[in-house]
Coordinates of C-alpha atoms in Angstrom, one line a residue:
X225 CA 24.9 -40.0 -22.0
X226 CA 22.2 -39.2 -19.0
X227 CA 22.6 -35.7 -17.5
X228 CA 23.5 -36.0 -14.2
X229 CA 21.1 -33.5 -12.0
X230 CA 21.4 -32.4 -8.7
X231 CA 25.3 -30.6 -8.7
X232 CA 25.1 -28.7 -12.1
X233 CA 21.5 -27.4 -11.3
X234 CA 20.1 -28.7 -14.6
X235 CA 17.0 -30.8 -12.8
X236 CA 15.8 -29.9 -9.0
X237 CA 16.8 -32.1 -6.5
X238 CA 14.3 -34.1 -4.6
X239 CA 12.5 -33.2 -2.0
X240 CA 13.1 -29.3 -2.6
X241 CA 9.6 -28.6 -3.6
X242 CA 8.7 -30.5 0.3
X243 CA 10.8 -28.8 2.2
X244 CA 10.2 -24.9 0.4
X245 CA 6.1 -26.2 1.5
X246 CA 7.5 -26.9 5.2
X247 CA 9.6 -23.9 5.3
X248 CA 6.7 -21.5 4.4
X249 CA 4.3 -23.9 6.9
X250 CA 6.8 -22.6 9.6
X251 CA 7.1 -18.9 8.6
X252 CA 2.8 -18.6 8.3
X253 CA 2.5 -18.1 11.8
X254 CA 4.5 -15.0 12.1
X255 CA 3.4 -13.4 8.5
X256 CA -0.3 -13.5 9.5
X257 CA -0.4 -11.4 12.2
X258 CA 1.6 -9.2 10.1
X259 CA -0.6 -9.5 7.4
X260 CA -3.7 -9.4 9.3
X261 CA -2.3 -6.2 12.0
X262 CA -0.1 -4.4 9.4
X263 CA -0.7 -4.9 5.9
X264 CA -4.4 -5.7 5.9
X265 CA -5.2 -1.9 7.7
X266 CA -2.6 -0.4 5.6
X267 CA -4.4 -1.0 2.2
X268 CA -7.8 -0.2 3.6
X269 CA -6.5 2.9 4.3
X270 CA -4.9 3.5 1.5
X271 CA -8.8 2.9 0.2
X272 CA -9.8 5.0 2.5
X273 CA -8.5 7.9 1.6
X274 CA -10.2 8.3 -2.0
X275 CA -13.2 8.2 -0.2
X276 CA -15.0 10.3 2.0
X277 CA -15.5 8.6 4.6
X278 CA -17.2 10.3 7.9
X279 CA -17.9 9.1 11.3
X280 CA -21.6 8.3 11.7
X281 CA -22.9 5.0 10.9
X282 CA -26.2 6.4 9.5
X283 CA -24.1 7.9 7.0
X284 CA -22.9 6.2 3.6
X285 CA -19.5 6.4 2.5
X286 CA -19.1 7.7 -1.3
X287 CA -16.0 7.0 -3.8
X288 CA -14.7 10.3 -4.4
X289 CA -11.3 9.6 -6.2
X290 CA -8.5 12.0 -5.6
X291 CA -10.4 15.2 -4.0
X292 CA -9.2 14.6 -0.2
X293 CA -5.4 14.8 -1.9
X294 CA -6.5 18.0 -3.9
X295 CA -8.3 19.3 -0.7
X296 CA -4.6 18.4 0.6
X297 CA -2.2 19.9 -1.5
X298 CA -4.0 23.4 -0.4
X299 CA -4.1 22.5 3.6
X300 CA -2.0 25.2 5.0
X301 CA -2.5 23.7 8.2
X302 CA -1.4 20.3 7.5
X303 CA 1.8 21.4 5.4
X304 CA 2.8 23.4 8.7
X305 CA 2.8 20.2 10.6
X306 CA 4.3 18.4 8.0
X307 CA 7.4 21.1 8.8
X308 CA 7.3 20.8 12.1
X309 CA 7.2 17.1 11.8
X310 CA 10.6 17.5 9.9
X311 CA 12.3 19.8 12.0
X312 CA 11.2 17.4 15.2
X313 CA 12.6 14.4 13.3
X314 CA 15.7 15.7 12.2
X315 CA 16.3 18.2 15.5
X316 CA 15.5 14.4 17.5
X317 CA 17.8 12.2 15.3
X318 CA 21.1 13.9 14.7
X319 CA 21.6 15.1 18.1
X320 CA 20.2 11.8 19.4
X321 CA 22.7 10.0 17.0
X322 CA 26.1 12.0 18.0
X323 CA 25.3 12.1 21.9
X324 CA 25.1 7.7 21.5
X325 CA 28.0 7.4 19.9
X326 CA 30.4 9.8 22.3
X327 CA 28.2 7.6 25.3
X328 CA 29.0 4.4 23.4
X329 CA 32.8 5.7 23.0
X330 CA 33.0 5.9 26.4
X331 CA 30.6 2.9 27.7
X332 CA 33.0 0.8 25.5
X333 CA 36.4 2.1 27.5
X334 CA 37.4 0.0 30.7
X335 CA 35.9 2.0 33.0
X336 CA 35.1 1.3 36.8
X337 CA 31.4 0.1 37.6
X338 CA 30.8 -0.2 33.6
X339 CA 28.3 -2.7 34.2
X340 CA 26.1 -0.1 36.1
X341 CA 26.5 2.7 33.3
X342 CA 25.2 0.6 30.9
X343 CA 22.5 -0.2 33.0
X344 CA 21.2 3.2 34.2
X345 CA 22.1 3.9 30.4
X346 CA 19.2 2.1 28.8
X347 CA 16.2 3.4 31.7
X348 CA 14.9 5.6 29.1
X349 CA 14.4 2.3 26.5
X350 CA 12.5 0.4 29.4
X351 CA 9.9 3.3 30.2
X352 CA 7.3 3.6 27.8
X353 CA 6.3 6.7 26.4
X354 CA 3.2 7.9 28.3
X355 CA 4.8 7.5 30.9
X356 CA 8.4 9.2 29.9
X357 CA 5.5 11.9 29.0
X358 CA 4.2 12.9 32.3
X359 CA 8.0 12.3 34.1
X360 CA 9.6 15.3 32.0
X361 CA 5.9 17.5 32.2
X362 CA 6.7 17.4 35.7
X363 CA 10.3 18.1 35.6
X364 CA 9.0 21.2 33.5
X365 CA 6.3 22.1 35.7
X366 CA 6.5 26.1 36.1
X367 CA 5.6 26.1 39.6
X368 CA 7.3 23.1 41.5
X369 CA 9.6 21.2 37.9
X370 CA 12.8 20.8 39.4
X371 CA 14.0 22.9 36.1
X372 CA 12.6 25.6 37.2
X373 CA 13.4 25.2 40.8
X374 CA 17.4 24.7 39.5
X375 CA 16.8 27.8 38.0
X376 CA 15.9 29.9 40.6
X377 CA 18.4 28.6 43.0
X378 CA 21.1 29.0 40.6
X379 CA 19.9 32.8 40.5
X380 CA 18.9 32.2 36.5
X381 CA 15.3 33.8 37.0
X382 CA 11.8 32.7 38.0
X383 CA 11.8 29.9 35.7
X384 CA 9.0 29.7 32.6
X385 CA 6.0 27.6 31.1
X386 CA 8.5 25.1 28.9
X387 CA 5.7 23.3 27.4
X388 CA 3.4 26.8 26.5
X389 CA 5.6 28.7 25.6
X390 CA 5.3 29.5 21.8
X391 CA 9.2 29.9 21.3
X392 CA 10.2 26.9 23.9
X393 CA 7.2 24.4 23.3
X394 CA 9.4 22.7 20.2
X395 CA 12.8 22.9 21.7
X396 CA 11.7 21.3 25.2
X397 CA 9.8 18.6 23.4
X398 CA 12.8 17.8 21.0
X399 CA 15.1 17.6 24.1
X400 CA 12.8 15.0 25.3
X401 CA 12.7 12.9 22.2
X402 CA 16.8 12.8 22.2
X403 CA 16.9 11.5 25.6
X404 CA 13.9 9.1 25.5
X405 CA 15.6 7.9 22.0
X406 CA 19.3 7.9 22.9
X407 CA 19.3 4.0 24.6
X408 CA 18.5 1.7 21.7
X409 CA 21.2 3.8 19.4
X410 CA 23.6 3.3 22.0
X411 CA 23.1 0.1 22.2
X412 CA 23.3 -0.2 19.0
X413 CA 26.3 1.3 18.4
X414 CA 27.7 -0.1 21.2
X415 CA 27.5 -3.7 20.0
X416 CA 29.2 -2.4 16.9
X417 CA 32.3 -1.1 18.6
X418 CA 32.3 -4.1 20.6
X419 CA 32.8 -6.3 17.6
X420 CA 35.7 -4.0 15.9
X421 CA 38.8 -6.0 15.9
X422 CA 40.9 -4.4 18.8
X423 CA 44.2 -5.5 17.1
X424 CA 43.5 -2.5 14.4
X425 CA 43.4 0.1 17.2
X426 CA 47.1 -1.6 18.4
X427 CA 47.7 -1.4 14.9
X428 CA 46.6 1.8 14.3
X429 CA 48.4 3.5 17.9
X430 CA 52.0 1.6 16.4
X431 CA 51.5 3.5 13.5
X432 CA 51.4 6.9 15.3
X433 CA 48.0 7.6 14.7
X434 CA 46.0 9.8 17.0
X435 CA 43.2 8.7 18.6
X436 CA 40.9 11.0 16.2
X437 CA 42.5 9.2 12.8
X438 CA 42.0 5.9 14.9
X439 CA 38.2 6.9 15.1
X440 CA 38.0 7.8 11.3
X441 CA 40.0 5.1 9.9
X442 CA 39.0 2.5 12.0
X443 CA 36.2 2.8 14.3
X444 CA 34.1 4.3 11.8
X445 CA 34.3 2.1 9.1
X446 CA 33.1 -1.0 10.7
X447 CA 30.5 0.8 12.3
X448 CA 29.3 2.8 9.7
X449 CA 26.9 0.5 8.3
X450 CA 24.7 0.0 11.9
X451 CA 25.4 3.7 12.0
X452 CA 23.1 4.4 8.9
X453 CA 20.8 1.8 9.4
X454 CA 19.6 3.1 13.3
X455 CA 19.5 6.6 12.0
X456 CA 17.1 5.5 9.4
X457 CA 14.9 4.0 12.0
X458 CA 15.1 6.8 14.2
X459 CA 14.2 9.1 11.5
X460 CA 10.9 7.0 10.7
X461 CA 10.4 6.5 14.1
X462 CA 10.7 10.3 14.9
X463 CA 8.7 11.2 12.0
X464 CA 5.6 8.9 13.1
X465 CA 6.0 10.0 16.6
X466 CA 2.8 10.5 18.3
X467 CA 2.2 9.5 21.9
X468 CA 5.2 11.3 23.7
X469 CA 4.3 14.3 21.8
X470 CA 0.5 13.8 22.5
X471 CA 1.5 13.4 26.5
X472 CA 3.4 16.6 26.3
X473 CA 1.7 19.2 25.1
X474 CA -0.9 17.4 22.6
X475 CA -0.1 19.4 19.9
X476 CA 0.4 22.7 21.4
X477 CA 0.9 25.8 22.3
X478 CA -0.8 27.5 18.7
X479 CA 0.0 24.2 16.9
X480 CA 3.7 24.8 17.2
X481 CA 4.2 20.9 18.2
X482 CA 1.5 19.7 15.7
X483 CA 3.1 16.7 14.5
X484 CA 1.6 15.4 11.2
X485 CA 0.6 11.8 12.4
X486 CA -1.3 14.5 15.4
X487 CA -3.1 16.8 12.8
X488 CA -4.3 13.2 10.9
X489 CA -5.6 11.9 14.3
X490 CA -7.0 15.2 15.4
X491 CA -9.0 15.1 11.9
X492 CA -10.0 11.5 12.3
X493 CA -11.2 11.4 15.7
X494 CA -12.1 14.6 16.7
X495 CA -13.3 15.9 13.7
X496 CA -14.4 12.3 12.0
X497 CA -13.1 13.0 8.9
X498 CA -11.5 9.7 8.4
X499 CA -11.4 10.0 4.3
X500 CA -9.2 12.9 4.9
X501 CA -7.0 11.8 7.6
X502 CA -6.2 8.7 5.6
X503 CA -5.2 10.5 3.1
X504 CA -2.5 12.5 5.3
X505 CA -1.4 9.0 6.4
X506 CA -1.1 8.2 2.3
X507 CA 1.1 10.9 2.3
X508 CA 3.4 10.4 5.3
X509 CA 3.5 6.2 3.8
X510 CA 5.1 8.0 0.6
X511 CA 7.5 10.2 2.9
X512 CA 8.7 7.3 4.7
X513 CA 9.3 5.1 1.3
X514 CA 11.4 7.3 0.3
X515 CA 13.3 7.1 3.1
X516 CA 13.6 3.6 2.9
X517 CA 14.1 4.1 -0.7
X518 CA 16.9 5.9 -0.1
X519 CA 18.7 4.0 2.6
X520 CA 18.5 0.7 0.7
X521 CA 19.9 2.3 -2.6
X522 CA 22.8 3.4 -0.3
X523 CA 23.7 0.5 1.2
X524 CA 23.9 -0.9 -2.3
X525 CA 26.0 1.1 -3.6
X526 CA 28.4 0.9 -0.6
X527 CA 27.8 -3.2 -1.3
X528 CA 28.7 -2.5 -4.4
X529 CA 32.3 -0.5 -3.8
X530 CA 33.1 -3.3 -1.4
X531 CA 33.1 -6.0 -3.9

């Protein structure tokens, strides 16, 4: 007797071969430029980096093997950014996170003129970042920021250099990175309290729960999962920051807002050591691969303990 193919998978069906060719003929057109913009750069400078590589064109470029990540390990300077880059991406993304989700809380209640909250609510998302820059260097302006000026007519003082300001050159920066960051995790969250089943809250109320246990046993579960996955792309969107910070104080006052992707492009293009700043952006790769290591083992696991 002739095994039958097709249902019990023994023999491929025809045509599957064809259509798996037409399938990848469709998605080429979107994975070359990602190929070509994204990974093509990425493992040349991954090559890069055990090389030392200087600007100049006269001058030729040796294979050195792993002495710019030696040199590295014993940078001072660069493992202070590093820090700073943490303390900006976590100061940034946890307040960012918890100030979205009480604005999305309250964007999702029926409130009067909703529409236009939600509006005014994502500005920050629609102004890019240069230009987000110079709007809050004038708002801390020492001489005419309307911070400043608030604080003198409130009787609070004469007001200070924000941005200068060894102990407040970090803290106004991170202020500015919550609210420039604050729209797409609204959103974000926003869309996932918008598709939570309203008849669990009724549920929930008939039962006598408060509106906190409503949050934790309801709200937060079926949000939960866009929760983790926005804060991990805030976190390696924080972490590679580099033009807000650049607008703001480019690095300064005393390298106290050094950000790690700014100490790599201060090396590469001021300096022209582009060996060595490649091999800073090895490093940071690895940092952010573990992030995304991290994340996707999570959401595994929680996969997992649903089934």
């Amino acid at each position: 007797m002739k095994r039958q193919s097709g249902a019990d998978g023994a023999h491929p069906r025809p045509g599957t071969a064809a259509r798996d060719r037409a399938a990848w003929f469709l998605v080429l057109p979107a994975l070359l430029p990602i190929l070509i913009l994204s990974v093509g750069p990425l493992l040349y400078g991954i090559a890069l980096a055990f090389t030392d590589a200087q600007s100049g064109r006269t001058r030729s470029t040796q294979w050195i093997g792993t002495l710019n990540f030696q040199d590295l390990l014993h940078d001072t300077l660069f493992w202070d950014s590093f820090r700073i880059g943490l303390l900006w991406a976590f100061g940034v993304t946890v307040p960012q996170f918890l100030l979205a989700l009480g604005l999305a809380l309250l964007l999702n209640q029926k409130l009067r003129l909703r529409w236009l909250a939600r509006a005014l609510a994502i500005i920050p998302w629609a102004m890019p970042e240069v230009v987000v820059g110079i709007m809050w260097r004038l708002v801390y302006n020492p001489d005419a920021g309307i911070l400043n000026e608030t604080l003198r007519d409130l009787g609070l003082g004469d007001g200070r250099d924000w941005l200068t300001g060894l102990a407040t050159a970090l803290p106004a920066v991170i202020l500015v990175g919550i609210w420039a960051g604050m729209p797409q995790t609204t959103v974000a969250l926003l869309a996932g309290l918008q598709n939570t089943p309203h008849e669990l809250h009724e549920a929930a109320a008939l039962d006598g729960a408060g509106a906190w246990r409503r949050f934790r046993t309801v709200t937060w579960p079926a949000i939960k999962p866009i929760a983790l996955a926005i804060s991990a792309l805030n976190l390696i969107w924080n972490f590679n920051s580099f033009a807000l910070v650049y607008v703001l104080t480019s690095g300064g006052p005393g390298g106290r807002t050094r950000l790690p992707m700014l100490f790599a492009y201060e090396e590469a293009f001021r300096y022209g050591q582009f060996g060595y700043a490649a091999a800073m952006g090895c490093v940071m790769v690895a940092v952010i691969s573990v992030i995304l290591a991290c994340y996707l083992v999570g959401r595994i696991s929680a996969g997992g303990e649903q089934r």
